[in-house]
Amino acid sequence: MSKTSKKQLISSQLNAMFPDAKCELSYSSPYQLLVAVILSAQCTDKRVNMVTKELFKSYGTPEKMLTLSQSQLEEKIHSCGFYHNKAAAILSMSKDIITKFNGVVPNDFDDLCSLAGVGRKTANVIISEAFKGDGFAVDTHVLRIANRLQLVSEKNPNKVEMQLKSYFDQSDWSRLHYQMVLFGRYKCKAQNPDCKDCPFEKICKKEYKK
């Protein structure tokens, strides 16, 4: 299958399966999305939304977040897992936003990556979701799907991001990110993927097929 045909197949089928794909994290500002994405590492969006629903009632800005001690924040986000590291990252990130950017989340990719606790994946999510720019965040789902569909043969998320960005049109990056996340979350799971009637059977790596 040619590169063009493969690209069209993946794009059209993901569109058919997930025409309204979008971020499943709840937030009302770029800052709140940043916090939610940090909390979502190795945690379900459903759990994060339960935690942030209460957290953001009183601590939805960097200034208010910094009124909490690390131990207090850890207690509030405990159920998201890795609460010690996540609390430290959120507080450091909040301080950076205030000291470096006058309390406003930057809309520049490199500036976002300069924030404590923010890597390329998180920055891509903020650019594409909060600021409606073009980003292709590579999380565990995107990494798995990209390899299974033989778009890449690479385990380094940053390298996969670059390869996916060069493979697909820039205008499709954000949409495809969300669609690949949902495809990986609900159908092409890490364990026991649902391969029945999968439209990508012909391009899937054999070792993943049932």
Short mmCIF file of C-alpha atoms in Angstrom, two decimals:
data_model
loop_
_atom_site.label_atom_id
_atom_site.label_comp_id
_atom_site.label_asym_id
_atom_site.label_seq_id
_atom_site.Cartn_x
_atom_site.Cartn_y
_atom_site.Cartn_z
CA MET A 1 0.00 0.00 0.00
CA SER A 2 1.36 3.41 -0.96
CA LYS A 3 1.99 6.09 1.64
CA THR A 4 -0.83 8.21 0.22
CA SER A 5 -3.30 5.32 0.26
CA LYS A 6 -2.32 4.36 3.80
CA LYS A 7 -2.67 7.93 5.01
CA GLN A 8 -6.09 8.22 3.41
CA LEU A 9 -7.21 4.89 4.88
CA ILE A 10 -6.19 5.80 8.41
CA SER A 11 -7.63 9.30 8.24
CA SER A 12 -10.95 8.28 6.70
CA GLN A 13 -11.54 5.29 8.98
CA LEU A 14 -10.68 7.19 12.15
CA ASN A 15 -13.03 9.94 10.99
CA ALA A 16 -15.78 7.38 10.52
CA MET A 17 -15.23 5.82 13.95
CA PHE A 18 -14.66 9.02 15.93
CA PRO A 19 -16.13 11.98 14.01
CA ASP A 20 -16.46 14.08 17.16
CA ALA A 21 -13.22 13.11 18.90
CA LYS A 22 -12.16 15.65 21.49
CA CYS A 23 -10.31 16.02 24.76
CA GLU A 24 -12.12 14.19 27.57
CA LEU A 25 -10.56 16.25 30.36
CA SER A 26 -12.75 18.91 31.99
CA TYR A 27 -11.34 22.43 32.31
CA SER A 28 -12.31 26.08 31.94
CA SER A 29 -8.93 27.73 31.31
CA PRO A 30 -5.52 26.86 29.81
CA TYR A 31 -4.10 26.69 33.33
CA GLN A 32 -6.71 24.19 34.46
CA LEU A 33 -6.02 22.07 31.39
CA LEU A 34 -2.31 22.12 32.23
CA VAL A 35 -3.05 20.84 35.72
CA ALA A 36 -5.42 18.19 34.39
CA VAL A 37 -2.89 16.92 31.84
CA ILE A 38 -0.21 16.62 34.53
CA LEU A 39 -2.64 14.66 36.70
CA SER A 40 -3.63 12.41 33.79
CA ALA A 41 -0.24 10.69 33.58
CA GLN A 42 -0.95 6.99 34.20
CA CYS A 43 -4.44 7.89 35.37
CA THR A 44 -7.82 7.81 33.64
CA ASP A 45 -9.45 11.02 32.46
CA LYS A 46 -12.55 10.00 34.40
CA ARG A 47 -10.63 9.93 37.67
CA VAL A 48 -8.85 13.20 36.89
CA ASN A 49 -12.18 14.91 36.20
CA MET A 50 -13.52 13.71 39.54
CA VAL A 51 -10.51 15.18 41.34
CA THR A 52 -10.34 18.48 39.46
CA LYS A 53 -14.07 19.09 39.85
CA GLU A 54 -13.43 19.69 43.53
CA LEU A 55 -9.88 21.03 43.24
CA PHE A 56 -10.74 23.81 40.79
CA LYS A 57 -13.61 25.12 42.93
CA SER A 58 -11.07 26.78 45.20
CA TYR A 59 -7.72 26.40 43.44
CA GLY A 60 -8.36 26.98 39.74
CA THR A 61 -5.65 29.60 39.16
CA PRO A 62 -1.87 29.49 39.71
CA GLU A 63 -2.14 32.11 42.45
CA LYS A 64 -4.74 30.13 44.37
CA MET A 65 -2.93 26.84 43.79
CA LEU A 66 0.19 28.25 45.43
CA THR A 67 -1.73 28.88 48.66
CA LEU A 68 -1.57 25.11 49.15
CA SER A 69 1.42 23.37 50.66
CA GLN A 70 2.71 20.33 48.82
CA SER A 71 1.28 18.00 51.45
CA GLN A 72 -2.12 19.68 51.19
CA LEU A 73 -2.14 19.34 47.41
CA GLU A 74 -0.98 15.74 47.64
CA GLU A 75 -3.97 14.95 49.81
CA LYS A 76 -6.36 16.47 47.28
CA ILE A 77 -4.91 14.63 44.27
CA HIS A 78 -3.98 11.40 46.04
CA SER A 79 -6.37 9.20 44.05
CA CYS A 80 -4.70 10.18 40.75
CA GLY A 81 -1.58 8.25 41.69
CA PHE A 82 2.04 9.44 41.79
CA TYR A 83 0.67 12.27 43.90
CA HIS A 84 4.03 13.35 45.33
CA ASN A 85 5.64 14.00 41.95
CA LYS A 86 2.46 15.44 40.46
CA ALA A 87 1.94 17.86 43.34
CA ALA A 88 5.54 19.05 43.09
CA ALA A 89 5.19 19.52 39.33
CA ILE A 90 1.91 21.44 39.62
CA LEU A 91 3.27 23.81 42.27
CA SER A 92 6.53 24.41 40.38
CA MET A 93 4.64 24.95 37.12
CA SER A 94 2.29 27.40 38.84
CA LYS A 95 5.22 29.36 40.23
CA ASP A 96 6.86 29.50 36.78
CA ILE A 97 3.67 30.84 35.19
CA ILE A 98 3.55 33.67 37.72
CA THR A 99 7.26 34.55 37.73
CA LYS A 100 8.03 34.04 34.03
CA PHE A 101 4.73 34.88 32.33
CA ASN A 102 2.87 37.24 34.67
CA GLY A 103 0.34 34.59 35.63
CA VAL A 104 -0.73 33.80 32.06
CA VAL A 105 -0.18 30.41 30.43
CA PRO A 106 1.98 31.04 27.34
CA ASN A 107 0.70 30.01 23.92
CA ASP A 108 4.18 29.36 22.52
CA PHE A 109 5.40 25.76 22.38
CA ASP A 110 8.93 26.45 23.62
CA ASP A 111 7.65 28.68 26.41
CA LEU A 112 5.30 25.92 27.53
CA CYS A 113 8.16 23.42 27.56
CA SER A 114 10.13 25.81 29.78
CA LEU A 115 7.56 25.34 32.55
CA ALA A 116 8.44 22.89 35.30
CA GLY A 117 6.79 19.52 34.74
CA VAL A 118 5.78 20.28 31.14
CA GLY A 119 7.20 18.14 28.34
CA ARG A 120 6.46 17.92 24.64
CA LYS A 121 3.33 15.79 25.06
CA THR A 122 1.73 18.21 27.50
CA ALA A 123 2.78 21.25 25.45
CA ASN A 124 1.23 19.73 22.31
CA VAL A 125 -2.05 19.14 24.15
CA ILE A 126 -2.16 22.73 25.39
CA ILE A 127 -1.33 24.17 21.97
CA SER A 128 -3.95 22.10 20.16
CA GLU A 129 -6.71 22.07 22.78
CA ALA A 130 -6.46 25.30 24.76
CA PHE A 131 -5.16 27.51 21.95
CA LYS A 132 -6.63 25.66 18.94
CA GLY A 133 -3.24 25.39 17.26
CA ASP A 134 -1.62 22.44 15.51
CA GLY A 135 -0.15 19.84 17.83
CA PHE A 136 0.37 16.08 17.75
CA ALA A 137 0.73 14.85 21.32
CA VAL A 138 2.14 11.34 21.66
CA ASP A 139 0.84 9.51 24.72
CA THR A 140 0.88 5.77 25.35
CA HIS A 141 -2.14 5.21 23.10
CA VAL A 142 -0.76 7.16 20.15
CA LEU A 143 2.63 5.49 20.58
CA ARG A 144 1.03 2.04 20.50
CA ILE A 145 -1.28 2.74 17.55
CA ALA A 146 1.46 4.36 15.47
CA ASN A 147 3.61 1.26 15.87
CA ARG A 148 0.80 -1.23 15.34
CA LEU A 149 -0.28 0.47 12.12
CA GLN A 150 3.36 0.56 11.04
CA LEU A 151 3.46 4.31 10.74
CA VAL A 152 6.64 4.18 12.80
CA SER A 153 9.00 1.63 14.26
CA GLU A 154 10.10 3.61 17.25
CA LYS A 155 9.48 3.70 21.01
CA ASN A 156 10.80 7.20 21.73
CA PRO A 157 7.73 9.50 21.97
CA ASN A 158 9.60 12.58 20.75
CA LYS A 159 10.85 10.78 17.65
CA VAL A 160 7.39 9.34 17.02
CA GLU A 161 5.93 12.83 17.26
CA MET A 162 8.33 14.13 14.61
CA GLN A 163 7.62 11.19 12.30
CA LEU A 164 3.85 11.52 12.62
CA LYS A 165 4.04 15.25 11.98
CA SER A 166 6.02 14.63 8.81
CA TYR A 167 3.64 11.87 7.70
CA PHE A 168 0.31 13.66 8.12
CA ASP A 169 -0.84 17.11 7.01
CA GLN A 170 -0.43 19.73 9.72
CA SER A 171 -4.12 20.64 9.60
CA ASP A 172 -4.95 17.05 10.64
CA TRP A 173 -2.54 16.70 13.57
CA SER A 174 -4.86 17.63 16.43
CA ARG A 175 -7.83 15.68 15.09
CA LEU A 176 -5.76 12.56 14.49
CA HIS A 177 -4.24 12.78 17.96
CA TYR A 178 -7.64 12.63 19.64
CA GLN A 179 -8.92 9.95 17.28
CA MET A 180 -5.87 7.74 17.86
CA VAL A 181 -6.23 8.21 21.61
CA LEU A 182 -9.86 7.08 21.52
CA PHE A 183 -9.08 4.21 19.14
CA GLY A 184 -6.37 3.02 21.51
CA ARG A 185 -8.47 3.57 24.62
CA TYR A 186 -11.63 1.81 23.49
CA LYS A 187 -10.73 -0.60 20.67
CA CYS A 188 -7.03 -1.20 20.01
CA LYS A 189 -6.15 -1.69 23.67
CA ALA A 190 -2.72 -2.61 24.95
CA GLN A 191 -4.00 -5.96 26.19
CA ASN A 192 -6.66 -7.96 24.35
CA PRO A 193 -7.34 -5.50 21.52
CA ASP A 194 -10.73 -5.80 19.83
CA CYS A 195 -9.60 -6.86 16.37
CA LYS A 196 -13.02 -7.94 15.11
CA ASP A 197 -14.04 -5.93 12.04
CA CYS A 198 -11.02 -3.65 12.42
CA PRO A 199 -10.59 -1.53 9.27
CA PHE A 200 -6.81 -1.63 9.72
CA GLU A 201 -6.42 -5.41 9.61
CA LYS A 202 -4.31 -5.29 6.44
CA ILE A 203 -1.77 -2.84 7.81
CA CYS A 204 -1.59 -4.01 11.42
CA LYS A 205 1.58 -5.72 12.62
CA LYS A 206 1.01 -9.46 12.64
CA GLU A 207 2.13 -9.96 16.22
CA TYR A 208 -0.78 -7.85 17.43
CA LYS A 209 -3.47 -9.75 15.55
CA LYS A 210 -5.58 -12.38 17.25
#
